[in-house]
mmCIF file of C-alpha atoms in Angstrom:
data_model
loop_
_atom_site.group_PDB
_atom_site.id
_atom_site.type_symbol
_atom_site.label_atom_id
_atom_site.label_comp_id
_atom_site.label_asym_id
_atom_site.label_seq_id
_atom_site.Cartn_x
_atom_site.Cartn_y
_atom_site.Cartn_z
ATOM 1 C CA UNK A 298 64.742 -79.769 -12.577
ATOM 2 C CA UNK A 299 61.469 -81.555 -12.185
ATOM 3 C CA UNK A 300 59.995 -83.469 -15.151
ATOM 4 C CA UNK A 301 57.234 -80.781 -15.593
ATOM 5 C CA UNK A 302 59.944 -77.876 -15.368
ATOM 6 C CA UNK A 303 61.849 -79.892 -18.429
ATOM 7 C CA UNK A 304 58.990 -80.438 -20.283
ATOM 8 C CA UNK A 305 58.123 -76.414 -20.289
ATOM 9 C CA UNK A 306 61.136 -75.578 -21.438
ATOM 10 C CA UNK A 307 62.022 -74.058 -24.860
ATOM 11 C CA UNK A 308 62.847 -76.456 -27.594
ATOM 12 C CA UNK A 309 64.430 -76.113 -30.726
ATOM 13 C CA UNK A 310 63.574 -77.173 -34.271
ATOM 14 C CA UNK A 311 64.070 -76.136 -37.613
ATOM 15 C CA UNK A 312 61.608 -77.543 -40.648
ATOM 16 C CA UNK A 313 63.682 -77.311 -43.260
ATOM 17 C CA UNK A 314 65.846 -79.735 -41.159
ATOM 18 C CA UNK A 315 62.755 -82.254 -40.408
ATOM 19 C CA UNK A 316 62.105 -82.254 -43.992
ATOM 20 C CA UNK A 317 65.592 -83.953 -44.420
ATOM 21 C CA UNK A 318 64.609 -87.015 -42.545
ATOM 22 C CA UNK A 319 67.403 -86.599 -40.828
ATOM 23 C CA UNK A 320 67.203 -89.082 -37.430
ATOM 24 C CA UNK A 321 68.560 -88.873 -34.014
ATOM 25 C CA UNK A 322 70.190 -92.157 -33.312
ATOM 26 C CA UNK A 323 71.838 -92.130 -29.949
ATOM 27 C CA UNK A 324 71.061 -88.438 -27.513
ATOM 28 C CA UNK A 325 72.751 -87.909 -24.554
ATOM 29 C CA UNK A 326 74.413 -85.040 -22.533
ATOM 30 C CA UNK A 327 77.093 -83.983 -24.449
ATOM 31 C CA UNK A 328 76.579 -86.427 -27.296
ATOM 32 C CA UNK A 329 74.750 -86.512 -30.662
ATOM 33 C CA UNK A 330 74.708 -89.199 -33.157
ATOM 34 C CA UNK A 331 72.294 -88.701 -36.372
ATOM 35 C CA UNK A 332 71.804 -90.202 -39.558
ATOM 36 C CA UNK A 333 70.809 -88.553 -42.828
ATOM 37 C CA UNK A 334 69.037 -90.507 -44.898
ATOM 38 C CA UNK A 335 70.239 -91.030 -48.953
ATOM 39 C CA UNK A 336 66.398 -90.883 -49.792
ATOM 40 C CA UNK A 337 65.170 -87.616 -49.870
ATOM 41 C CA UNK A 338 68.588 -86.191 -49.658
ATOM 42 C CA UNK A 339 69.480 -87.979 -53.273
ATOM 43 C CA UNK A 340 70.907 -85.604 -56.050
ATOM 44 C CA UNK A 341 70.496 -85.892 -60.207
ATOM 45 C CA UNK A 342 73.650 -88.682 -59.752
ATOM 46 C CA UNK A 343 72.103 -90.737 -56.801
ATOM 47 C CA UNK A 344 74.206 -89.441 -54.591
ATOM 48 C CA UNK A 345 74.130 -87.830 -51.189
ATOM 49 C CA UNK A 346 73.350 -83.929 -52.072
ATOM 50 C CA UNK A 347 76.174 -81.834 -50.668
ATOM 51 C CA UNK A 348 73.416 -79.913 -48.853
ATOM 52 C CA UNK A 349 72.361 -82.491 -46.553
ATOM 53 C CA UNK A 350 76.138 -83.141 -45.129
ATOM 54 C CA UNK A 351 76.213 -79.887 -44.403
ATOM 55 C CA UNK A 352 72.549 -79.968 -42.210
ATOM 56 C CA UNK A 353 74.058 -83.124 -40.948
ATOM 57 C CA UNK A 354 77.145 -81.149 -39.745
ATOM 58 C CA UNK A 355 74.941 -78.547 -38.186
ATOM 59 C CA UNK A 356 72.745 -80.644 -36.209
ATOM 60 C CA UNK A 357 75.038 -83.545 -34.653
ATOM 61 C CA UNK A 358 77.468 -80.626 -33.820
ATOM 62 C CA UNK A 359 75.060 -78.163 -32.084
ATOM 63 C CA UNK A 360 72.599 -80.947 -30.474
ATOM 64 C CA UNK A 361 75.900 -82.148 -27.834
ATOM 65 C CA UNK A 362 75.707 -77.893 -26.811
ATOM 66 C CA UNK A 363 71.974 -77.646 -26.676
ATOM 67 C CA UNK A 364 71.926 -80.784 -24.711
ATOM 68 C CA UNK A 365 73.499 -79.093 -21.670
ATOM 69 C CA UNK A 366 71.897 -75.710 -22.084
ATOM 70 C CA UNK A 367 68.831 -74.405 -19.804
ATOM 71 C CA UNK A 368 67.165 -73.362 -22.973
ATOM 72 C CA UNK A 369 64.818 -71.056 -20.537
ATOM 73 C CA UNK A 370 68.397 -68.615 -20.546
ATOM 74 C CA UNK A 371 70.371 -69.479 -22.896
ATOM 75 C CA UNK A 372 70.426 -70.320 -26.998
ATOM 76 C CA UNK A 373 72.330 -71.997 -29.760
ATOM 77 C CA UNK A 374 73.778 -70.593 -33.081
ATOM 78 C CA UNK A 375 75.851 -71.904 -35.548
ATOM 79 C CA UNK A 376 78.551 -68.834 -36.121
ATOM 80 C CA UNK A 377 80.375 -71.114 -39.094
ATOM 81 C CA UNK A 378 80.478 -73.933 -40.863
ATOM 82 C CA UNK A 379 82.539 -75.587 -43.487
ATOM 83 C CA UNK A 380 82.330 -78.748 -45.169
ATOM 84 C CA UNK A 381 85.256 -80.743 -46.981
ATOM 85 C CA UNK A 382 83.722 -83.313 -49.457
ATOM 86 C CA UNK A 383 85.957 -86.138 -49.924
ATOM 87 C CA UNK A 384 84.215 -88.351 -51.689
ATOM 88 C CA UNK A 385 80.219 -89.069 -52.838
ATOM 89 C CA UNK A 386 77.617 -91.182 -50.895
ATOM 90 C CA UNK A 387 75.581 -93.339 -52.256
ATOM 91 C CA UNK A 388 74.023 -94.538 -48.789
ATOM 92 C CA UNK A 389 72.668 -92.943 -45.787
ATOM 93 C CA UNK A 390 75.400 -91.126 -43.778
ATOM 94 C CA UNK A 391 75.953 -91.045 -40.274
ATOM 95 C CA UNK A 392 77.934 -88.561 -37.792
ATOM 96 C CA UNK A 393 78.425 -88.318 -34.382
ATOM 97 C CA UNK A 394 80.022 -85.320 -31.918
ATOM 98 C CA UNK A 395 81.229 -85.507 -28.401
ATOM 99 C CA UNK A 396 81.996 -82.943 -26.172
ATOM 100 C CA UNK A 397 84.353 -84.000 -22.826
ATOM 101 C CA UNK A 398 83.075 -83.263 -19.443
ATOM 102 C CA UNK A 399 85.606 -80.859 -19.117
ATOM 103 C CA UNK A 400 84.514 -78.898 -22.081
ATOM 104 C CA UNK A 401 81.335 -78.686 -20.841
ATOM 105 C CA UNK A 402 82.225 -77.277 -17.950
ATOM 106 C CA UNK A 403 84.001 -74.666 -19.140
ATOM 107 C CA UNK A 404 80.990 -73.937 -21.847
ATOM 108 C CA UNK A 405 78.819 -73.612 -18.800
ATOM 109 C CA UNK A 406 80.998 -71.604 -16.745
ATOM 110 C CA UNK A 407 81.757 -69.266 -19.859
ATOM 111 C CA UNK A 408 77.904 -68.744 -19.796
ATOM 112 C CA UNK A 409 77.585 -68.056 -16.191
ATOM 113 C CA UNK A 410 80.403 -65.759 -16.176
ATOM 114 C CA UNK A 411 79.857 -63.850 -19.707
ATOM 115 C CA UNK A 412 76.793 -65.296 -21.216
ATOM 116 C CA UNK A 413 78.271 -66.331 -23.911
ATOM 117 C CA UNK A 414 80.215 -69.575 -24.741
ATOM 118 C CA UNK A 415 81.505 -70.964 -28.148
ATOM 119 C CA UNK A 416 83.586 -74.056 -29.111
ATOM 120 C CA UNK A 417 84.274 -75.681 -32.417
ATOM 121 C CA UNK A 418 83.368 -79.328 -33.955
ATOM 122 C CA UNK A 419 85.155 -81.082 -35.920
ATOM 123 C CA UNK A 420 82.861 -83.564 -37.592
ATOM 124 C CA UNK A 421 83.264 -87.012 -39.638
ATOM 125 C CA UNK A 422 80.438 -88.434 -41.902
ATOM 126 C CA UNK A 423 80.947 -91.750 -42.622
ATOM 127 C CA UNK A 424 78.614 -93.809 -45.186
ATOM 128 C CA UNK A 425 77.020 -97.223 -44.761
ATOM 129 C CA UNK A 426 80.536 -98.547 -45.052
ATOM 130 C CA UNK A 427 82.164 -96.792 -42.555
ATOM 131 C CA UNK A 428 84.679 -94.708 -44.588
ATOM 132 C CA UNK A 429 84.659 -91.005 -44.166
ATOM 133 C CA UNK A 430 83.143 -89.124 -46.671
ATOM 134 C CA UNK A 431 82.696 -85.705 -45.705
ATOM 135 C CA UNK A 432 84.058 -83.353 -42.640
ATOM 136 C CA UNK A 433 82.412 -80.507 -41.456
ATOM 137 C CA UNK A 434 83.933 -77.886 -38.953
ATOM 138 C CA UNK A 435 81.007 -76.392 -37.349
ATOM 139 C CA UNK A 436 81.394 -73.025 -34.713
ATOM 140 C CA UNK A 437 78.573 -73.367 -32.446
ATOM 141 C CA UNK A 438 78.083 -70.288 -29.982
ATOM 142 C CA UNK A 439 75.706 -70.671 -26.776
ATOM 143 C CA UNK A 440 74.351 -67.194 -25.990
ATOM 144 C CA UNK A 441 72.152 -66.044 -22.863
ATOM 145 C CA UNK A 442 68.603 -64.411 -23.856
ATOM 146 C CA UNK A 443 70.395 -61.431 -22.184
ATOM 147 C CA UNK A 444 73.126 -61.529 -24.271
ATOM 148 C CA UNK A 445 74.043 -58.059 -25.260
ATOM 149 C CA UNK A 446 77.216 -57.360 -28.811
ATOM 150 C CA UNK A 447 79.881 -55.416 -26.940
ATOM 151 C CA UNK A 448 80.172 -52.250 -28.817
#
């Protein structure tokens, strides 16, 4: 795909997510590493608000799937999400998720064959000291713009 064509592809942005101040640390095909800053996401007791963990898990899980899509033909949705909170985080929090080459190949094959593909991302979230403070489990569904719900 040419650079001009790539720049014309639909991009996904969610203003709510942008207001969190979340930052992309690493982004590559099938890979995403994000940082959720404490500052704008601090709750009434000075630790990360649980909703910020949910946004972080969703975004880091969806990024690798989005990165392999021809967004003119396909789009992502979150089918399910759960966050298991382990301990309070009084710092920025990072999360990283990567799809293997085999997983990406399988997702793309499913998209071509049936217009949809699904993966489940297990996402550990770490505080600034490297301690796992929460774990997200996110079900990401990739769908064709022409996809129709089966009867």
